Tab-separated table of C-alpha atoms in Angstrom:
chain	number	residue	atom	x	y	z
Q	27	MET	CA	110.916	116.914	84.005
Q	28	SER	CA	110.259	113.696	82.189
Q	29	GLU	CA	108.314	110.873	83.789
Q	30	ALA	CA	111.298	108.538	83.436
Q	31	PHE	CA	113.457	110.906	85.479
Q	32	LEU	CA	110.776	111.161	88.157
Q	33	GLY	CA	110.853	107.368	88.404
Q	34	TYR	CA	114.626	107.221	88.799
Q	35	LEU	CA	114.788	110.016	91.364
Q	36	PRO	CA	113.096	108.051	94.205
Q	37	ALA	CA	115.152	104.965	93.313
Q	38	MET	CA	118.394	106.927	93.596
Q	39	GLY	CA	117.198	108.433	96.883
Q	40	ALA	CA	116.396	104.974	98.244
Q	41	LEU	CA	119.823	103.713	97.220
Q	42	LEU	CA	121.496	106.670	98.929
Q	43	LEU	CA	119.473	106.117	102.111
Q	44	PHE	CA	120.221	102.373	102.105
Q	45	THR	CA	123.937	103.049	101.719
Q	46	THR	CA	123.818	105.575	104.542
Q	47	SER	CA	121.978	103.117	106.782
Q	48	ILE	CA	124.628	100.449	106.165
Q	49	LEU	CA	127.414	102.860	107.093
Q	50	VAL	CA	125.601	104.103	110.207
Q	51	THR	CA	124.794	100.527	111.240
Q	52	LYS	CA	128.448	99.539	110.929
Q	53	VAL	CA	129.561	102.417	113.166
Q	54	ALA	CA	126.685	102.102	115.652
Q	55	SER	CA	126.738	98.307	116.038
Q	56	SER	CA	129.747	98.435	118.331
Q	57	ARG	CA	128.319	101.297	120.413
Q	58	ILE	CA	124.680	100.396	121.068
Q	59	ASP	CA	122.675	97.416	122.321
Q	60	LEU	CA	121.047	95.346	119.554
Q	61	GLY	CA	117.532	95.620	121.062
Q	62	LEU	CA	117.727	99.384	121.417
Q	63	GLY	CA	119.124	99.725	117.898
Q	64	PHE	CA	116.242	97.661	116.512
Q	65	LEU	CA	113.719	99.839	118.368
Q	66	ILE	CA	115.308	103.044	117.046
Q	67	ALA	CA	115.451	101.726	113.467
Q	68	THR	CA	111.857	100.501	113.538
Q	69	SER	CA	110.575	103.739	115.059
Q	70	THR	CA	112.435	105.790	112.482
Q	71	ASN	CA	110.985	103.693	109.652
Q	72	VAL	CA	107.435	104.069	110.978
Q	73	VAL	CA	107.734	107.837	111.483
Q	74	PHE	CA	109.310	108.422	108.048
Q	75	SER	CA	106.762	106.197	106.304
Q	76	SER	CA	103.895	107.980	108.061
Q	77	LEU	CA	105.219	111.366	106.964
Q	78	ALA	CA	105.665	110.143	103.400
Q	79	LEU	CA	102.100	108.808	103.382
Q	80	ALA	CA	100.771	112.118	104.726
Q	81	VAL	CA	102.596	114.184	102.078
Q	82	GLN	CA	101.939	111.883	99.125
Q	83	PRO	CA	98.298	112.890	98.396
Q	84	GLY	CA	99.516	116.444	97.730
Q	85	PHE	CA	101.261	115.187	94.601
Q	86	TRP	CA	98.032	113.694	93.200
Q	87	PRO	CA	95.166	116.191	93.503
Q	88	ASP	CA	92.750	113.678	91.942
Q	89	GLY	CA	93.404	111.236	94.787
Q	90	LEU	CA	95.128	107.920	95.030
Q	91	LEU	CA	93.826	104.914	93.128
Q	92	TRP	CA	94.011	101.317	94.348
Q	93	ASN	CA	95.772	98.873	92.037
Q	94	ALA	CA	95.713	95.296	93.373
Q	95	GLN	CA	98.347	94.002	90.945
Q	96	ALA	CA	100.739	96.811	91.889
Q	97	PHE	CA	100.139	96.082	95.583
Q	98	ARG	CA	100.933	92.371	95.140
Q	99	ARG	CA	104.113	93.208	93.246
Q	100	PHE	CA	105.116	95.743	95.893
Q	101	ALA	CA	104.530	93.180	98.657
Q	102	ALA	CA	106.549	90.540	96.797
Q	103	ALA	CA	109.387	92.991	96.207
Q	104	GLY	CA	109.358	93.900	99.899
Q	105	ALA	CA	109.525	90.247	100.920
Q	106	PHE	CA	112.420	89.528	98.594
Q	107	THR	CA	114.445	92.678	99.189
Q	108	THR	CA	113.757	93.336	102.846
Q	109	TYR	CA	113.760	89.830	104.234
Q	110	LEU	CA	115.817	87.728	101.866
Q	111	GLY	CA	118.091	90.563	100.771
Q	112	ARG	CA	119.088	91.521	104.275
Q	113	TRP	CA	119.378	87.914	105.387
Q	114	VAL	CA	121.809	87.194	102.540
Q	115	PHE	CA	123.615	90.491	103.137
Q	116	TYR	CA	124.275	89.785	106.803
Q	117	GLU	CA	124.888	86.056	106.314
C-alpha cells in the first residue's frame, strides 16, 4: 500500500466514526439524561484512546519519536475541530 493511502485510511475511519456518533447522539438524546450521556461518551473516548495508544507502538518497531511542531499542530487542530467545530455544529 502506498503511504498516501495509509494517510487517507485513518481520515476516512474518523469521518465514519464521527458520522456514526452524530446519528447515535440524535437517537439517544431523547432517551438518556445529558449528564449520563456525557459520562458514557467521555469514558468511551478515554478507553478507545488508551487502546489505540497501547497498540500504536506495534506499528513502529523503532519506537515513537517526539516532534514538537507536530504536537502543537495537533493541539491546535483539536482546539479548532473539537471545541469550535462542535460549538458551531450544535449552535
